[in-house]
Tab-separated table of C-alpha atoms in Angstrom:
chain	number	residue	atom	x	y	z
A	16	MET	CA	-33.299	-29.359	-6.061
A	17	ARG	CA	-33.879	-26.659	-8.678
A	18	ASN	CA	-36.131	-27.460	-11.991
A	19	THR	CA	-35.804	-26.838	-15.145
A	20	GLN	CA	-37.800	-23.845	-15.324
A	21	ALA	CA	-35.584	-22.099	-11.220
A	22	LEU	CA	-32.072	-22.568	-13.193
A	23	LEU	CA	-32.671	-21.415	-16.921
A	24	THR	CA	-34.090	-18.823	-15.138
A	25	GLN	CA	-31.413	-18.178	-12.726
A	26	TYR	CA	-28.985	-18.752	-16.467
A	27	ALA	CA	-31.539	-16.819	-18.694
A	28	ARG	CA	-30.272	-13.447	-15.913
A	29	TYR	CA	-26.630	-13.765	-16.984
A	30	HIS	CA	-28.087	-14.048	-21.098
A	31	ARG	CA	-30.545	-11.478	-22.364
A	32	ASP	CA	-28.020	-9.309	-25.005
A	33	PRO	CA	-28.465	-11.035	-27.906
A	34	ARG	CA	-24.953	-11.525	-29.272
A	35	ASN	CA	-24.117	-13.462	-26.150
A	36	ILE	CA	-26.930	-15.345	-26.652
A	37	ALA	CA	-25.858	-16.250	-30.403
A	38	THR	CA	-21.842	-16.944	-29.312
A	39	HIS	CA	-22.934	-19.753	-26.524
A	40	PHE	CA	-24.353	-21.928	-29.591
A	41	VAL	CA	-20.474	-21.948	-30.663
A	42	GLY	CA	-19.075	-22.458	-27.320
A	43	VAL	CA	-20.943	-24.444	-25.054
A	44	PRO	CA	-21.170	-27.050	-28.194
A	45	MET	CA	-17.193	-27.071	-28.601
A	46	ILE	CA	-16.613	-27.061	-24.476
A	47	VAL	CA	-19.423	-29.839	-24.488
A	48	LEU	CA	-16.809	-31.472	-27.326
A	49	ALA	CA	-13.861	-31.178	-25.627
A	50	VAL	CA	-14.609	-32.391	-22.870
A	51	GLY	CA	-15.667	-35.301	-24.247
A	52	VAL	CA	-12.253	-35.172	-26.232
A	53	LEU	CA	-10.600	-35.712	-23.163
A	54	LEU	CA	-12.302	-38.158	-20.984
A	55	ALA	CA	-12.770	-40.495	-24.530
A	56	ARG	CA	-9.639	-42.345	-23.694
A	57	ALA	CA	-9.770	-43.270	-20.505
A	58	SER	CA	-13.235	-45.980	-20.208
A	59	ILE	CA	-14.022	-49.283	-17.674
A	60	GLU	CA	-14.517	-53.137	-18.824
A	61	LEU	CA	-18.891	-52.783	-17.236
A	62	GLY	CA	-21.357	-55.824	-18.373
A	63	GLY	CA	-18.418	-56.822	-20.671
A	64	TRP	CA	-18.970	-53.990	-22.904
A	65	THR	CA	-15.640	-51.216	-23.161
A	66	VAL	CA	-17.419	-47.428	-22.034
A	67	SER	CA	-15.817	-44.584	-22.274
A	68	ALA	CA	-15.091	-42.268	-19.110
A	69	ALA	CA	-17.488	-39.774	-21.720
A	70	TRP	CA	-20.437	-41.851	-22.305
A	71	LEU	CA	-20.327	-42.268	-18.495
A	72	ALA	CA	-19.553	-38.903	-17.658
A	73	TRP	CA	-22.808	-38.226	-20.313
A	74	ALA	CA	-25.269	-40.504	-18.540
A	75	ALA	CA	-24.734	-38.619	-15.476
A	76	SER	CA	-25.387	-35.774	-17.208
A	77	THR	CA	-29.016	-36.865	-18.443
A	78	VAL	CA	-29.982	-38.562	-15.035
A	79	TRP	CA	-29.393	-35.008	-14.169
A	80	TYR	CA	-30.836	-32.702	-17.375
A	81	LEU	CA	-33.870	-35.714	-16.882
A	82	SER	CA	-34.014	-35.370	-13.474
A	83	ARG	CA	-35.464	-32.010	-13.674
A	84	GLY	CA	-38.637	-31.941	-14.746
A	85	HIS	CA	-39.471	-30.740	-17.921
A	86	LEU	CA	-39.636	-33.937	-20.538
A	87	GLY	CA	-38.786	-32.306	-23.809
A	88	ALA	CA	-35.896	-30.111	-22.523
A	89	GLY	CA	-34.369	-33.091	-20.755
A	90	LEU	CA	-34.473	-35.194	-24.503
A	91	THR	CA	-33.170	-32.501	-25.744
A	92	VAL	CA	-30.010	-32.059	-23.977
A	93	SER	CA	-29.629	-35.678	-23.852
A	94	ALA	CA	-29.628	-36.211	-27.464
A	95	ALA	CA	-27.151	-33.116	-28.648
A	96	ILE	CA	-24.313	-33.636	-26.516
A	97	ALA	CA	-25.327	-38.105	-27.178
A	98	GLY	CA	-24.233	-36.207	-30.377
A	99	LEU	CA	-21.014	-34.904	-29.557
A	100	MET	CA	-20.231	-37.753	-28.292
A	101	VAL	CA	-20.290	-39.357	-30.290
A	102	LEU	CA	-17.890	-37.297	-32.417
A	103	ALA	CA	-15.588	-37.066	-29.355
A	104	HIS	CA	-14.370	-40.264	-29.991
A	105	PRO	CA	-13.147	-40.070	-33.657
A	106	LEU	CA	-10.654	-36.732	-32.283
A	107	ALA	CA	-9.853	-38.855	-28.699
A	108	ALA	CA	-8.177	-41.446	-31.482
A	109	GLY	CA	-5.237	-40.550	-32.842
A	110	SER	CA	-2.382	-39.643	-31.473
A	111	THR	CA	-1.525	-38.418	-27.837
A	112	GLY	CA	-0.283	-34.736	-29.201
A	113	SER	CA	-3.501	-34.932	-31.318
A	114	TRP	CA	-6.558	-35.809	-28.566
A	115	LEU	CA	-4.958	-33.095	-26.608
A	116	ALA	CA	-4.242	-30.207	-29.380
A	117	TRP	CA	-8.184	-31.441	-29.640
A	118	GLY	CA	-9.129	-31.128	-26.897
A	119	LEU	CA	-7.632	-28.395	-25.155
A	120	GLY	CA	-8.208	-26.801	-28.321
A	121	LEU	CA	-11.539	-26.813	-27.986
A	122	PHE	CA	-11.937	-26.422	-24.907
A	123	GLY	CA	-10.171	-22.966	-24.992
A	124	VAL	CA	-11.898	-21.909	-27.689
A	125	GLY	CA	-14.667	-22.424	-26.539
A	126	TRP	CA	-14.500	-20.586	-23.331
A	127	VAL	CA	-12.575	-17.006	-25.776
A	128	ILE	CA	-16.167	-17.429	-26.997
A	129	GLN	CA	-17.898	-17.752	-24.015
A	130	PHE	CA	-16.244	-14.439	-22.835
A	131	VAL	CA	-16.651	-12.118	-26.036
A	132	GLY	CA	-20.378	-13.026	-25.057
A	133	HIS	CA	-19.872	-11.790	-21.785
A	134	TYR	CA	-17.895	-8.594	-22.922
A	135	TYR	CA	-21.804	-7.824	-24.734
A	136	GLU	CA	-23.549	-8.792	-22.163
A	137	GLY	CA	-21.745	-6.880	-19.273
A	138	ARG	CA	-21.865	-9.678	-17.400
A	139	LYS	CA	-20.145	-12.369	-15.613
A	140	PRO	CA	-20.285	-16.020	-16.442
A	141	ALA	CA	-23.588	-17.457	-14.227
A	142	PHE	CA	-21.152	-20.474	-13.464
A	143	VAL	CA	-18.426	-17.605	-11.518
A	144	ASP	CA	-21.371	-17.746	-9.164
A	145	ASP	CA	-23.016	-21.229	-9.743
A	146	LEU	CA	-21.001	-23.943	-10.653
A	147	VAL	CA	-24.749	-25.667	-11.131
A	148	GLY	CA	-23.794	-23.044	-14.242
A	149	LEU	CA	-21.451	-25.041	-15.808
A	150	LEU	CA	-24.204	-28.380	-16.756
A	151	VAL	CA	-27.402	-25.496	-17.292
A	152	GLY	CA	-25.284	-23.834	-19.993
A	153	PRO	CA	-25.614	-26.862	-22.632
A	154	LEU	CA	-29.305	-26.965	-21.111
A	155	PHE	CA	-29.314	-22.944	-21.929
A	156	VAL	CA	-28.616	-23.826	-25.665
A	157	SER	CA	-30.892	-26.248	-26.558
A	158	THR	CA	-33.738	-24.709	-25.166
A	159	GLU	CA	-32.964	-21.555	-26.635
A	160	VAL	CA	-32.574	-23.758	-29.958
A	161	LEU	CA	-36.620	-25.542	-28.879
A	162	PHE	CA	-37.516	-21.439	-28.213
A	163	ALA	CA	-36.788	-20.966	-32.359
A	164	LEU	CA	-38.750	-23.597	-33.627
A	165	GLY	CA	-42.067	-21.881	-31.793
A	166	LEU	CA	-41.977	-25.295	-28.977
A	167	CYS	CA	-42.295	-24.877	-24.804
A	168	ARG	CA	-44.044	-21.468	-25.501
A	169	PRO	CA	-45.264	-21.657	-21.694
A	170	LEU	CA	-42.146	-22.177	-20.598
A	171	ARG	CA	-39.968	-19.307	-22.728
A	172	GLN	CA	-42.577	-17.339	-20.942
A	173	ALA	CA	-42.830	-17.982	-17.563
A	174	ILE	CA	-38.406	-17.715	-18.193
A	175	GLU	CA	-38.808	-14.136	-19.677
A	176	ALA	CA	-41.503	-13.024	-17.209
A	177	GLU	CA	-38.927	-14.250	-14.577
A	178	ALA	CA	-35.465	-13.226	-16.586
A	179	GLY	CA	-36.964	-10.281	-18.139
A	180	PRO	CA	-36.690	-10.341	-22.358
A	181	VAL	CA	-33.669	-11.051	-24.819
A	182	GLN	CA	-32.761	-7.567	-25.848
A	183	LEU	CA	-29.063	-6.066	-27.019
A	184	ARG	CA	-27.271	-4.354	-24.449
A	185	THR	CA	-25.959	-0.433	-24.257
A	186	PRO	CA	-23.360	0.169	-22.387
A	187	GLN	CA	-25.740	2.898	-20.376
A	188	SER	CA	-28.066	-1.123	-20.455
A	189	ALA	CA	-25.729	-3.318	-19.222
């Protein structure tokens, strides 16, 4: 079982260009929101409560993030995803056409943004080599926010020691 540092280091190797990282700040939340919208309509009864599949997916991902060994990163990404799930449910509550338009539209546009970033990076997305990258994407964006706030410096230093610094890629360095 890989810990937060190992997961982020592997993911960071695919994300060293600041333009690619910037696209992830837009694309990853859009994709997570889209998945929330698409899952929000399905629900089950649990102990007298109606719980959507979106909230069940959030709970499962929260357990996964928190089990990776870095409490701050796990709590941050879980809180961010919870916020997106709160936004997803009203978008899913409209007509079937509206629900699908929001869900599929956000999903498609989010992935286009991701692939634009990887064009700048000159590398394929991390999930192509390891499907766990689909879960690491939101963790990566959340920890990048923590790093920008000056938090989790030892984690950032460990990742950069292995993956290298963030730097603008040119055709020669890609």
